[in-house]
PDB file of C-alpha atoms in Angstrom:
ATOM      1  CA  MET A  46     -14.834   7.712   5.162  1.00 47.00           C
ATOM      2  CA  ARG A  47     -13.999   4.268   5.231  1.00 51.00           C
ATOM      3  CA  LYS A  48     -11.139   2.588   3.222  1.00 56.00           C
ATOM      4  CA  ASN A  49     -10.824  -0.999   1.971  1.00 54.00           C
ATOM      5  CA  THR A  50      -7.360  -2.548   2.770  1.00 56.00           C
ATOM      6  CA  CYS A  51      -5.703  -5.654   2.535  1.00 56.00           C
ATOM      7  CA  LYS A  52      -3.738  -6.276   5.857  1.00 57.00           C
ATOM      8  CA  LEU A  53      -0.595  -8.173   5.879  1.00 55.00           C
ATOM      9  CA  ASN A  54       1.346  -9.751   8.765  1.00 56.00           C
ATOM     10  CA  PRO A  55       4.160 -11.537   6.817  1.00 54.00           C
ATOM     11  CA  LEU A  56       6.771 -11.845   9.696  1.00 52.00           C
ATOM     12  CA  GLN A  57       4.732 -13.726  12.450  1.00 47.00           C
ATOM     13  CA  PRO A  58       7.109 -15.047  15.189  1.00 47.00           C
ATOM     14  CA  LYS A  59       7.161 -18.856  15.648  1.00 44.00           C
ATOM     15  CA  ARG A  60       4.958 -19.314  12.420  1.00 45.00           C
ATOM     16  CA  ASP A  61       5.702 -20.547   8.967  1.00 47.00           C
ATOM     17  CA  THR A  62       2.766 -18.801   7.412  1.00 56.00           C
ATOM     18  CA  MET A  63       1.513 -15.503   6.608  1.00 62.00           C
ATOM     19  CA  ASP A  64      -1.624 -14.113   7.915  1.00 72.00           C
ATOM     20  CA  TYR A  65      -4.014 -11.915   5.448  1.00 74.00           C
ATOM     21  CA  THR A  66      -6.783 -10.045   6.535  1.00 79.00           C
ATOM     22  CA  ILE A  67      -9.383  -8.197   4.401  1.00 78.00           C
ATOM     23  CA  GLY A  68     -10.928  -5.231   6.205  1.00 80.00           C
ATOM     24  CA  ASN A  69     -12.839  -2.114   5.828  1.00 81.00           C
ATOM     25  CA  LYS A  70     -11.480   0.491   8.341  1.00 86.00           C
ATOM     26  CA  PRO A  71     -11.016   4.078   7.948  1.00 87.00           C
ATOM     27  CA  LEU A  72      -7.349   5.022   7.217  1.00 88.00           C
ATOM     28  CA  PRO A  73      -6.944   6.689  10.618  1.00 90.00           C
ATOM     29  CA  GLU A  74      -7.836   3.315  12.452  1.00 90.00           C
ATOM     30  CA  GLN A  75      -5.316   1.068  10.471  1.00 89.00           C
ATOM     31  CA  ALA A  76      -2.920   0.273  13.282  1.00 91.00           C
ATOM     32  CA  THR A  77       0.078  -1.097  11.346  1.00 91.00           C
ATOM     33  CA  ASP A  78       3.825  -0.660  11.005  1.00 92.00           C
ATOM     34  CA  CYS A  79       3.402   0.365   7.408  1.00 92.00           C
ATOM     35  CA  LEU A  80       0.303   1.664   5.438  1.00 93.00           C
ATOM     36  CA  VAL A  81       0.818   1.749   1.785  1.00 93.00           C
ATOM     37  CA  LEU A  82      -1.101   4.457  -0.169  1.00 93.00           C
ATOM     38  CA  ALA A  83      -1.133   4.786  -3.844  1.00 91.00           C
ATOM     39  CA  VAL A  84      -1.383   8.401  -4.865  1.00 92.00           C
ATOM     40  CA  ASN A  85      -1.835  10.490  -7.856  1.00 91.00           C
ATOM     41  CA  PRO A  86       0.484  13.613  -6.993  1.00 90.00           C
ATOM     42  CA  GLN A  87      -1.548  15.957  -9.072  1.00 88.00           C
ATOM     43  CA  ALA A  88      -5.080  14.994  -7.467  1.00 87.00           C
ATOM     44  CA  LEU A  89      -4.903  13.805  -3.938  1.00 86.00           C
ATOM     45  CA  SER A  90      -7.767  11.743  -2.689  1.00 82.00           C
ATOM     46  CA  ALA A  91     -10.472  13.707  -0.916  1.00 79.00           C
ATOM     47  CA  THR A  92     -10.776  10.707   1.422  1.00 80.00           C
ATOM     48  CA  LEU A  93      -7.303  11.428   3.157  1.00 86.00           C
ATOM     49  CA  PRO A  94      -7.657  12.342   6.853  1.00 89.00           C
ATOM     50  CA  ALA A  95      -7.441  16.216   7.463  1.00 89.00           C
ATOM     51  CA  LEU A  96      -4.243  16.157   9.333  1.00 92.00           C
ATOM     52  CA  THR A  97      -2.372  13.780   6.754  1.00 92.00           C
ATOM     53  CA  ALA A  98      -3.200  15.506   3.529  1.00 92.00           C
ATOM     54  CA  PRO A  99      -1.228  18.560   4.265  1.00 93.00           C
ATOM     55  CA  GLN A 100       1.847  16.426   5.141  1.00 94.00           C
ATOM     56  CA  ILE A 101       1.531  14.573   1.896  1.00 94.00           C
ATOM     57  CA  SER A 102       1.032  17.766  -0.147  1.00 93.00           C
ATOM     58  CA  ALA A 103       4.251  19.242   1.644  1.00 93.00           C
ATOM     59  CA  LEU A 104       6.157  16.007   0.743  1.00 93.00           C
ATOM     60  CA  ILE A 105       5.252  16.112  -2.796  1.00 93.00           C
ATOM     61  CA  GLN A 106       5.822  19.866  -3.202  1.00 93.00           C
ATOM     62  CA  ALA A 107       9.324  19.364  -1.801  1.00 94.00           C
ATOM     63  CA  GLY A 108      10.021  16.870  -4.431  1.00 93.00           C
ATOM     64  CA  ASP A 109      10.333  13.804  -1.858  1.00 94.00           C
ATOM     65  CA  LEU A 110       7.912  11.807  -4.008  1.00 94.00           C
ATOM     66  CA  GLY A 111       9.563  11.307  -7.493  1.00 91.00           C
ATOM     67  CA  THR A 112       7.562  12.043 -10.581  1.00 91.00           C
ATOM     68  CA  GLU A 113       7.953   8.696 -12.190  1.00 93.00           C
ATOM     69  CA  ARG A 114       5.308   6.246 -11.878  1.00 93.00           C
ATOM     70  CA  PHE A 115       5.984   3.760  -8.851  1.00 93.00           C
ATOM     71  CA  SER A 116       8.406   6.309  -7.209  1.00 94.00           C
ATOM     72  CA  THR A 117       8.011   5.848  -3.346  1.00 94.00           C
ATOM     73  CA  ALA A 118       8.454   7.975  -0.367  1.00 94.00           C
ATOM     74  CA  LEU A 119       8.244   6.877   3.251  1.00 93.00           C
ATOM     75  CA  LEU A 120       6.740   9.270   6.113  1.00 93.00           C
ATOM     76  CA  HIS A 121       7.386   8.292   9.713  1.00 93.00           C
ATOM     77  CA  ALA A 122       4.778   8.874  12.212  1.00 93.00           C
ATOM     78  CA  PRO A 123       2.222  10.479   9.812  1.00 94.00           C
ATOM     79  CA  GLN A 124      -0.306  12.953  11.599  1.00 93.00           C
ATOM     80  CA  GLY A 125      -3.759  11.810  11.698  1.00 93.00           C
ATOM     81  CA  LEU A 126      -2.981   8.062  11.331  1.00 94.00           C
ATOM     82  CA  THR A 127      -2.415   5.306  13.908  1.00 94.00           C
ATOM     83  CA  ALA A 128       0.258   3.701  11.247  1.00 94.00           C
ATOM     84  CA  LYS A 129       3.790   3.888  12.312  1.00 95.00           C
ATOM     85  CA  ARG A 130       4.873   4.587   8.777  1.00 94.00           C
ATOM     86  CA  LEU A 131       3.100   5.744   5.525  1.00 95.00           C
ATOM     87  CA  LEU A 132       4.551   4.641   2.322  1.00 95.00           C
ATOM     88  CA  LEU A 133       3.351   6.535  -0.670  1.00 94.00           C
ATOM     89  CA  VAL A 134       3.628   5.095  -4.215  1.00 94.00           C
ATOM     90  CA  ASN A 135       3.134   7.480  -7.167  1.00 93.00           C
ATOM     91  CA  ILE A 136       0.596   5.796  -9.513  1.00 92.00           C
ATOM     92  CA  GLY A 137       0.364   8.856 -11.855  1.00 91.00           C
ATOM     93  CA  SER A 138      -2.849  10.011 -13.451  1.00 89.00           C
ATOM     94  CA  GLU A 139      -3.304   7.618 -16.204  1.00 90.00           C
ATOM     95  CA  PRO A 140      -5.070   4.148 -15.802  1.00 89.00           C
ATOM     96  CA  LEU A 141      -3.142   1.359 -14.454  1.00 89.00           C
ATOM     97  CA  THR A 142      -2.848  -1.877 -16.369  1.00 91.00           C
ATOM     98  CA  ARG A 143      -2.930  -5.256 -14.621  1.00 91.00           C
ATOM     99  CA  SER A 144       0.790  -5.637 -15.156  1.00 92.00           C
ATOM    100  CA  GLN A 145       1.324  -2.171 -13.770  1.00 93.00           C
ATOM    101  CA  LEU A 146      -0.677  -3.138 -10.578  1.00 92.00           C
ATOM    102  CA  VAL A 147       1.416  -6.180  -9.991  1.00 92.00           C
ATOM    103  CA  LYS A 148       4.597  -4.024 -10.242  1.00 93.00           C
ATOM    104  CA  LEU A 149       2.732  -1.609  -7.688  1.00 92.00           C
ATOM    105  CA  PHE A 150       2.196  -4.539  -5.362  1.00 91.00           C
ATOM    106  CA  GLU A 151       5.934  -5.719  -5.769  1.00 92.00           C
ATOM    107  CA  LYS A 152       7.045  -2.126  -4.892  1.00 91.00           C
ATOM    108  CA  ALA A 153       4.968  -2.106  -1.666  1.00 90.00           C
ATOM    109  CA  ALA A 154       6.366  -5.573  -0.686  1.00 89.00           C
ATOM    110  CA  GLN A 155       9.914  -4.673  -1.201  1.00 89.00           C
ATOM    111  CA  HIS A 156       9.681  -1.465   0.704  1.00 89.00           C
ATOM    112  CA  THR A 157       7.842  -3.042   3.794  1.00 87.00           C
ATOM    113  CA  ILE A 158      10.655  -5.629   3.682  1.00 85.00           C
ATOM    114  CA  GLN A 159      13.314  -2.828   3.563  1.00 87.00           C
ATOM    115  CA  CYS A 160      11.853  -0.742   6.411  1.00 86.00           C
ATOM    116  CA  GLY A 161      11.468  -3.870   8.708  1.00 86.00           C
ATOM    117  CA  ALA A 162       7.696  -3.586   9.041  1.00 86.00           C
ATOM    118  CA  LYS A 163       6.135  -6.678  10.769  1.00 86.00           C
ATOM    119  CA  SER A 164       2.699  -5.737   9.342  1.00 87.00           C
ATOM    120  CA  ALA A 165       1.530  -3.787   6.405  1.00 88.00           C
ATOM    121  CA  ALA A 166      -1.958  -2.478   5.268  1.00 89.00           C
ATOM    122  CA  LEU A 167      -2.597  -1.810   1.534  1.00 89.00           C
ATOM    123  CA  ALA A 168      -5.270   0.815   0.814  1.00 88.00           C
ATOM    124  CA  LEU A 169      -7.093  -0.413  -2.249  1.00 83.00           C
ATOM    125  CA  ASP A 170      -9.987   1.968  -2.892  1.00 78.00           C
ATOM    126  CA  ASP A 171      -8.117   4.543  -4.798  1.00 77.00           C
ATOM    127  CA  ILE A 172      -6.168   1.941  -6.890  1.00 81.00           C
ATOM    128  CA  GLN A 173      -9.492   0.261  -7.798  1.00 77.00           C
ATOM    129  CA  ARG A 174     -11.090   3.628  -8.880  1.00 77.00           C
ATOM    130  CA  GLN A 175      -7.993   4.551 -10.892  1.00 73.00           C
ATOM    131  CA  ALA A 176      -7.505   1.062 -12.381  1.00 77.00           C
ATOM    132  CA  ASP A 177     -11.247   0.074 -12.864  1.00 76.00           C
ATOM    133  CA  ILE A 178     -10.459  -3.390 -11.850  1.00 83.00           C
ATOM    134  CA  SER A 179     -12.616  -5.733  -9.683  1.00 85.00           C
ATOM    135  CA  ARG A 180     -11.895  -5.730  -6.010  1.00 85.00           C
ATOM    136  CA  VAL A 181     -11.731  -9.554  -6.205  1.00 87.00           C
ATOM    137  CA  TRP A 182      -8.649  -9.506  -8.678  1.00 88.00           C
ATOM    138  CA  LEU A 183      -6.951  -6.639  -6.830  1.00 88.00           C
ATOM    139  CA  VAL A 184      -7.038  -8.587  -3.380  1.00 87.00           C
ATOM    140  CA  ARG A 185      -6.024 -11.864  -5.081  1.00 89.00           C
ATOM    141  CA  GLU A 186      -3.109 -10.351  -6.894  1.00 90.00           C
ATOM    142  CA  ALA A 187      -1.964  -8.287  -3.952  1.00 87.00           C
ATOM    143  CA  VAL A 188      -1.880 -11.440  -1.697  1.00 85.00           C
ATOM    144  CA  ARG A 189      -0.221 -13.514  -4.660  1.00 89.00           C
ATOM    145  CA  THR A 190       2.473 -10.769  -5.317  1.00 87.00           C
ATOM    146  CA  LEU A 191       3.297 -10.017  -1.607  1.00 82.00           C
ATOM    147  CA  ALA A 192       3.497 -13.636  -0.725  1.00 81.00           C
ATOM    148  CA  ALA A 193       5.802 -14.090  -3.631  1.00 83.00           C
ATOM    149  CA  GLN A 194       8.015 -11.152  -2.538  1.00 79.00           C
ATOM    150  CA  HIS A 195       8.082 -12.402   1.157  1.00 72.00           C
ATOM    151  CA  TYR A 196       9.132 -15.919   0.238  1.00 71.00           C
ATOM    152  CA  ARG A 197      12.599 -16.992   1.380  1.00 68.00           C
ATOM    153  CA  PHE A 198      13.890 -20.547   0.655  1.00 70.00           C
ATOM    154  CA  ASP A 199      15.517 -22.112   3.779  1.00 63.00           C
TER     155      ASP A 199
END
């Protein structure tokens, strides 16, 4: 199954700008340093790769992903994915508001910076279904928020 993602390359060498790519690749084909996936721990998406879903379920059952909304867990070398890391963000089961979506994007940016990722991909399909907000708004706000979080004054 294909997943819509917003792929970021915020730390390009010898450049002063960020590169943003909007794509529609299946999760297993997202070759990136960090794949950001918003999850509802009570109902994991059926679109997760067969090898990845049990890993995520085990991580949730072990309590490694907090129960609070926007708690995170980082999974290194996730099975079934080409991404080096998988950042899970708990979005809960209630619909997300626009301000909560911005908070989600801020959390994603903070964690990709902390883990030293040179590139990141943000899976948007499950976020869009859960929040019932247009893809245009999601992409625009994701890019705006991530750019603001990565901005550094010299």
